[in-house]
Amino acid sequence: MPALAVADALRAEGAEVVFVGGDRAELELVPAAGYELCPLRVVPLPRRRPVKALHAGLIAAGAVRDARRVLKQVRPAAVLGGGGYVAGPVGLSAVVSRVPLVLTEADSHLGLTNRALAPVARRVCLSFPVDGRDGARYVVTGRPVPAPATDWEAARARFGIGLRESCVLVFGGSQGARSINRAAVEAFAGARFHVLHAAGERDLHELQEMRPPAPHYDLRGYVSRFGEALLAADLVVARAGGSIFEIAAHGRPAVLVPYPYATAFMERAGAAVVIPDRELTPARLAHEVGSLLADPSRLTAMARASAALARPNAARDIAHELLAAAR
């Protein structure tokens, strides 16, 4: 999703954008957004399983060869790496082919691929300041997010939420967050507010067995046009990471179960309440959410603080870094 936001900003500047991706969500999302997708076979590197790591390394070697073939066909002026294992072979091929490389990092630390490629990249665009990653090569842009949804009544209607009904949105990233999923299902089983819970497909069947059907609890594996879910909510319960920029773009207060820096980012600003993962229980979650929903003035102040943290120009700023590298 961050890469699509940057692609839209690049297209607005008159650039042509081609994606190289694997076989996950990009297979549907990229063509649906109107971009060409060149598929690349590559798998994650299991660092604690030597035999599987060797197999993944052999596949990665083939992916580098295939990525170089793609670059020869497309002849890009610059390459943007979005992190993750797919970006490794493409980024390496760009460096070998002397194509300018710009990297983006969505989290509060550099992942394995970005750590390996950062020394040879023209620019590394960070969502958050990272210790030891400073100087001209690094720039803090924030995380690019899609333009926020704006039609509140339509968003509420889409999810069947009454205009006067309180709504809590629960999510943990595209794969879900197991500790949040389990705690939320128990904490909000008898809630008097609407719960919209995007659990991820991995845990969905287990959660459906844990939670009897209830009209107030909308449990889903995935929510498309996710900005509408954020807009419809009064309060968000989420795993803290790069997604906090989308929460901030919609000006939503949050209860966060942390990744270290991202949590401090919102907590210090007064936009979030933090529950350490080791302290997350259904009772604690129910208490924190209930206290916030019962205090409208505090919720409003947190919403304002959240909106003040937004980086609405992140996608444009990264697009400009890439265009500058291309020139």
Coordinates of C-alpha atoms in Angstrom, one line a residue:
M1 CA 0.0 0.0 0.0
P2 CA 2.8 2.5 0.7
A3 CA 4.3 1.7 -2.7
L4 CA 1.0 2.3 -4.4
A5 CA 0.7 5.7 -2.7
V6 CA 4.2 6.6 -4.1
A7 CA 3.2 5.2 -7.5
D8 CA 0.2 7.5 -7.6
A9 CA 2.4 10.5 -6.7
L10 CA 4.9 9.5 -9.4
R11 CA 2.1 9.2 -12.0
A12 CA 0.8 12.6 -11.0
E13 CA 4.3 13.9 -12.0
G14 CA 4.0 12.3 -15.4
A15 CA 6.2 9.3 -14.6
E16 CA 5.5 5.7 -15.9
V17 CA 5.5 3.2 -13.1
V18 CA 6.0 -0.6 -13.3
F19 CA 5.9 -2.9 -10.3
V20 CA 7.9 -6.0 -9.7
G21 CA 6.3 -8.3 -7.1
G22 CA 5.8 -11.7 -5.7
D23 CA 2.7 -13.8 -5.3
R24 CA 1.0 -12.1 -2.3
A25 CA -1.5 -9.3 -2.2
E26 CA 0.2 -7.4 -5.0
L27 CA -1.1 -9.9 -7.5
E28 CA -4.5 -8.3 -7.0
L29 CA -3.9 -4.8 -5.7
V30 CA -1.3 -3.6 -8.3
P31 CA -3.4 -4.4 -11.4
A32 CA -6.5 -3.2 -9.7
A33 CA -4.7 0.2 -9.2
G34 CA -3.9 0.3 -12.9
Y35 CA -0.2 -0.6 -12.9
E36 CA 1.7 -3.3 -14.7
L37 CA 3.1 -6.0 -12.5
C38 CA 6.1 -8.1 -13.5
P39 CA 6.0 -11.3 -11.3
L40 CA 9.1 -12.5 -9.6
R41 CA 9.5 -15.9 -7.8
V42 CA 11.2 -15.4 -4.5
V43 CA 10.6 -16.7 -1.0
P44 CA 11.4 -15.4 2.6
L45 CA 14.8 -16.4 4.1
P46 CA 14.2 -18.6 7.1
R47 CA 17.3 -17.7 9.1
R48 CA 16.9 -20.5 11.7
R49 CA 16.4 -23.4 9.3
P50 CA 19.6 -24.0 7.3
V51 CA 18.2 -26.4 4.8
K52 CA 15.2 -24.2 3.9
A53 CA 17.6 -21.1 3.9
L54 CA 19.8 -22.8 1.3
H55 CA 16.7 -23.5 -0.8
A56 CA 15.6 -19.9 -0.5
G57 CA 19.1 -18.7 -1.4
L58 CA 19.0 -20.8 -4.6
I59 CA 15.6 -19.3 -5.5
A60 CA 16.9 -15.8 -4.7
A61 CA 19.8 -16.3 -7.1
G62 CA 17.4 -17.2 -9.8
A63 CA 15.3 -14.1 -8.9
V64 CA 18.3 -11.8 -9.3
R65 CA 18.7 -13.2 -12.8
D66 CA 15.0 -12.7 -13.6
A67 CA 15.1 -9.2 -12.1
R68 CA 18.0 -8.2 -14.3
R69 CA 16.0 -9.5 -17.3
V70 CA 13.0 -7.3 -16.2
L71 CA 15.3 -4.2 -15.8
K72 CA 16.7 -4.8 -19.3
Q73 CA 13.1 -4.9 -20.7
V74 CA 11.7 -2.0 -18.7
R75 CA 14.9 0.2 -18.8
P76 CA 13.9 2.3 -15.7
A77 CA 15.4 5.6 -14.9
A78 CA 15.4 4.7 -11.2
V79 CA 14.3 1.8 -8.9
L80 CA 12.4 2.1 -5.6
G81 CA 12.8 -0.7 -3.1
G82 CA 9.9 -1.1 -0.7
G83 CA 11.6 -3.4 1.7
G84 CA 10.9 -7.1 2.1
Y85 CA 12.4 -10.1 0.4
V86 CA 11.1 -9.3 -3.1
A87 CA 12.9 -6.0 -3.1
G88 CA 16.3 -7.7 -2.5
P89 CA 16.9 -9.2 -5.9
V90 CA 15.5 -6.2 -7.7
G91 CA 17.6 -3.7 -5.7
L92 CA 20.7 -5.8 -6.2
S93 CA 20.0 -6.0 -9.9
A94 CA 19.6 -2.2 -10.0
V95 CA 22.9 -1.6 -8.4
V96 CA 24.7 -4.1 -10.7
S97 CA 23.0 -2.4 -13.7
R98 CA 24.0 1.0 -12.4
V99 CA 20.4 2.2 -12.1
P100 CA 19.8 4.6 -9.2
L101 CA 18.3 2.9 -6.2
V102 CA 16.1 4.6 -3.5
L103 CA 14.8 2.6 -0.5
T104 CA 11.8 3.1 1.8
E105 CA 11.5 1.7 5.3
A106 CA 8.0 1.5 6.9
D107 CA 9.1 0.4 10.4
S108 CA 11.2 1.8 13.2
H109 CA 14.2 -0.2 12.2
L110 CA 15.8 -1.3 8.9
G111 CA 14.7 -4.8 7.8
L112 CA 17.2 -7.3 6.5
T113 CA 16.9 -6.3 2.8
N114 CA 17.2 -2.6 3.5
R115 CA 20.2 -3.1 5.8
A116 CA 22.0 -5.0 3.0
L117 CA 21.1 -2.4 0.3
A118 CA 21.3 0.9 2.3
P119 CA 25.1 1.3 1.7
V120 CA 24.6 1.3 -2.1
A121 CA 21.4 3.3 -2.3
R122 CA 21.2 6.9 -3.4
R123 CA 18.7 7.7 -0.6
V124 CA 16.9 5.8 2.2
C125 CA 13.5 7.2 3.1
L126 CA 12.6 6.5 6.7
S127 CA 9.2 6.5 8.4
F128 CA 10.9 7.3 11.8
P129 CA 14.3 8.4 12.9
V130 CA 16.6 5.4 13.3
D131 CA 19.6 5.4 15.6
G132 CA 22.8 5.4 13.6
R133 CA 21.0 6.1 10.3
D134 CA 21.7 9.7 9.6
G135 CA 23.7 11.9 7.2
A136 CA 22.8 12.8 3.6
R137 CA 21.9 9.3 2.6
Y138 CA 19.0 9.1 5.1
V139 CA 15.9 11.3 5.1
V140 CA 12.8 11.0 7.4
T141 CA 9.7 11.3 5.2
G142 CA 7.1 9.4 7.2
R143 CA 5.3 6.5 5.8
P144 CA 3.4 7.1 2.6
V145 CA -0.3 6.3 2.9
P146 CA -3.3 6.5 0.5
A147 CA -5.3 9.7 0.6
P148 CA -7.6 9.5 3.7
A149 CA -11.3 8.7 3.3
T150 CA -13.6 11.7 3.8
D151 CA -17.2 10.7 3.6
W152 CA -18.0 9.7 7.2
E153 CA -21.7 8.9 6.8
A154 CA -20.9 6.7 3.7
A155 CA -18.2 4.9 5.7
R156 CA -20.6 4.2 8.5
A157 CA -23.3 3.0 6.2
R158 CA -20.8 0.6 4.5
F159 CA -20.1 -1.2 7.7
G160 CA -23.7 -1.0 9.1
I161 CA -22.7 1.3 11.9
G162 CA -25.3 3.7 13.3
L163 CA -24.5 7.5 13.2
R164 CA -24.8 7.7 16.9
E165 CA -23.2 4.4 17.7
S166 CA -19.6 4.2 19.1
C167 CA -17.3 2.1 17.0
V168 CA -13.9 0.5 17.9
L169 CA -11.7 -0.7 15.0
V170 CA -9.3 -3.6 15.8
F171 CA -6.5 -4.6 13.5
G172 CA -2.9 -5.9 13.5
G173 CA -1.6 -5.5 10.0
S174 CA -2.2 -7.6 6.9
Q175 CA -1.5 -10.9 8.7
G176 CA -3.2 -9.9 11.9
A177 CA -1.6 -9.9 15.4
R178 CA -2.5 -13.0 17.4
S179 CA -2.2 -11.5 20.9
I180 CA -4.5 -8.6 19.9
N181 CA -6.9 -10.8 18.1
R182 CA -7.5 -13.2 21.0
A183 CA -7.6 -10.4 23.6
A184 CA -10.2 -8.4 21.6
V185 CA -12.5 -11.3 21.0
E186 CA -12.7 -11.9 24.7
A187 CA -12.6 -8.3 25.8
F188 CA -15.5 -7.1 23.6
A189 CA -17.7 -10.2 23.5
G190 CA -20.4 -8.4 25.4
A191 CA -19.6 -4.8 24.5
R192 CA -22.3 -2.1 24.1
F193 CA -20.5 -0.6 21.1
H194 CA -19.9 -1.7 17.6
V195 CA -16.6 -3.6 17.0
L196 CA -15.1 -3.8 13.5
H197 CA -12.3 -6.4 13.7
A198 CA -9.9 -7.0 10.7
A199 CA -8.2 -10.1 12.1
G200 CA -6.2 -11.3 9.0
E201 CA -6.8 -14.6 7.3
R202 CA -4.3 -16.6 9.4
D203 CA -6.3 -16.5 12.7
L204 CA -9.8 -16.0 11.3
H205 CA -11.1 -19.6 11.6
E206 CA -9.8 -19.9 15.2
L207 CA -11.4 -16.5 16.2
Q208 CA -14.7 -17.5 14.6
E209 CA -14.8 -20.6 16.8
M210 CA -13.9 -18.5 19.9
R211 CA -16.6 -15.9 19.4
P212 CA -20.3 -16.7 18.9
P213 CA -22.0 -14.6 16.2
A214 CA -23.2 -11.3 17.7
P215 CA -24.8 -8.3 15.9
H216 CA -22.4 -5.8 17.4
Y217 CA -19.2 -7.7 16.5
D218 CA -18.1 -7.6 12.8
L219 CA -15.2 -10.0 12.5
R220 CA -13.5 -10.1 9.1
G221 CA -10.2 -11.4 7.7
Y222 CA -9.6 -8.4 5.5
V223 CA -11.1 -4.9 4.9
S224 CA -10.6 -3.4 1.4
R225 CA -10.6 0.4 1.2
F226 CA -9.3 0.4 4.7
G227 CA -9.4 4.2 5.1
E228 CA -13.2 3.9 5.3
A229 CA -12.8 1.6 8.3
L230 CA -10.6 4.1 10.0
L231 CA -12.9 7.0 9.2
A232 CA -15.9 5.1 10.6
A233 CA -14.2 4.3 13.9
D234 CA -14.1 6.4 17.1
L235 CA -11.2 4.6 18.5
V236 CA -8.5 2.2 17.1
V237 CA -6.9 -0.8 18.7
A238 CA -3.8 -1.8 16.7
R239 CA -0.3 -3.1 16.6
A240 CA 1.9 -0.1 16.4
G241 CA 4.1 0.1 13.4
G242 CA 4.1 1.9 10.1
S243 CA 0.3 1.8 10.0
I244 CA 0.2 4.6 12.7
F245 CA 0.6 7.1 9.9
E246 CA -2.7 6.0 8.3
I247 CA -4.3 6.2 11.8
A248 CA -2.9 9.7 12.1
A249 CA -4.0 10.7 8.6
H250 CA -7.6 10.0 9.7
G251 CA -7.1 11.8 13.1
R252 CA -8.0 8.7 15.1
P253 CA -7.1 8.1 18.8
A254 CA -5.6 4.7 19.5
V255 CA -4.8 2.0 22.0
L256 CA -1.5 0.6 20.7
V257 CA 0.3 -2.7 21.5
P258 CA 3.8 -1.6 20.6
Y259 CA 6.7 -1.8 18.3
P260 CA 9.1 0.4 20.3
Y261 CA 9.6 3.7 18.5
A262 CA 6.2 3.9 16.7
T263 CA 4.5 3.6 20.1
A264 CA 6.5 6.3 21.7
F265 CA 5.8 8.5 18.7
M266 CA 2.1 8.6 19.3
E267 CA 2.1 8.2 23.1
R268 CA 4.4 11.2 23.7
A269 CA 2.1 13.3 21.5
G270 CA -0.9 12.3 23.6
A271 CA -2.5 10.5 20.7
A272 CA -2.4 7.0 22.0
V273 CA -2.6 4.8 25.1
V274 CA 0.0 2.0 25.2
I275 CA -0.4 -1.5 26.5
P276 CA 2.8 -3.5 26.4
D277 CA 2.3 -6.9 24.7
R278 CA 3.3 -8.8 27.9
E279 CA 0.5 -6.9 29.8
L280 CA -2.2 -7.3 27.2
T281 CA -5.2 -9.2 28.6
P282 CA -8.9 -9.1 27.7
A283 CA -9.6 -7.3 31.1
R284 CA -6.9 -4.7 30.5
L285 CA -8.0 -4.1 27.0
A286 CA -11.7 -3.8 27.9
H287 CA -10.8 -1.4 30.7
E288 CA -8.6 1.0 28.6
V289 CA -11.1 1.1 25.7
G290 CA -14.1 1.5 28.1
S291 CA -12.4 4.4 29.9
L292 CA -11.6 6.2 26.7
L293 CA -15.1 5.8 25.2
A294 CA -16.6 7.1 28.4
D295 CA -14.5 10.3 28.3
P296 CA -15.4 12.2 25.1
S297 CA -13.3 15.2 25.8
R298 CA -10.1 13.1 26.2
L299 CA -11.0 11.2 23.1
T300 CA -11.4 14.5 21.2
A301 CA -8.0 15.7 22.4
M302 CA -6.3 12.5 21.4
A303 CA -7.9 12.7 18.0
R304 CA -6.5 16.2 17.5
A305 CA -3.1 15.1 18.6
S306 CA -3.2 12.1 16.2
A307 CA -4.1 14.3 13.3
A308 CA -1.2 16.7 14.1
L309 CA 1.2 13.8 13.6
A310 CA 0.1 13.0 10.1
R311 CA 2.6 13.2 7.2
P312 CA 0.3 13.8 4.3
N313 CA 3.1 14.6 1.9
A314 CA 5.2 11.5 2.5
A315 CA 4.3 9.8 -0.8
R316 CA 5.0 13.0 -2.7
D317 CA 8.3 13.6 -0.9
I318 CA 9.5 10.0 -1.7
A319 CA 8.4 10.4 -5.3
H320 CA 10.5 13.6 -5.5
E321 CA 13.5 11.7 -4.1
L322 CA 13.1 9.0 -6.7
L323 CA 12.7 11.5 -9.6
A324 CA 15.8 13.4 -8.4
A325 CA 17.8 10.2 -8.4
A326 CA 16.6 9.4 -11.9
R327 CA 17.7 12.9 -13.1

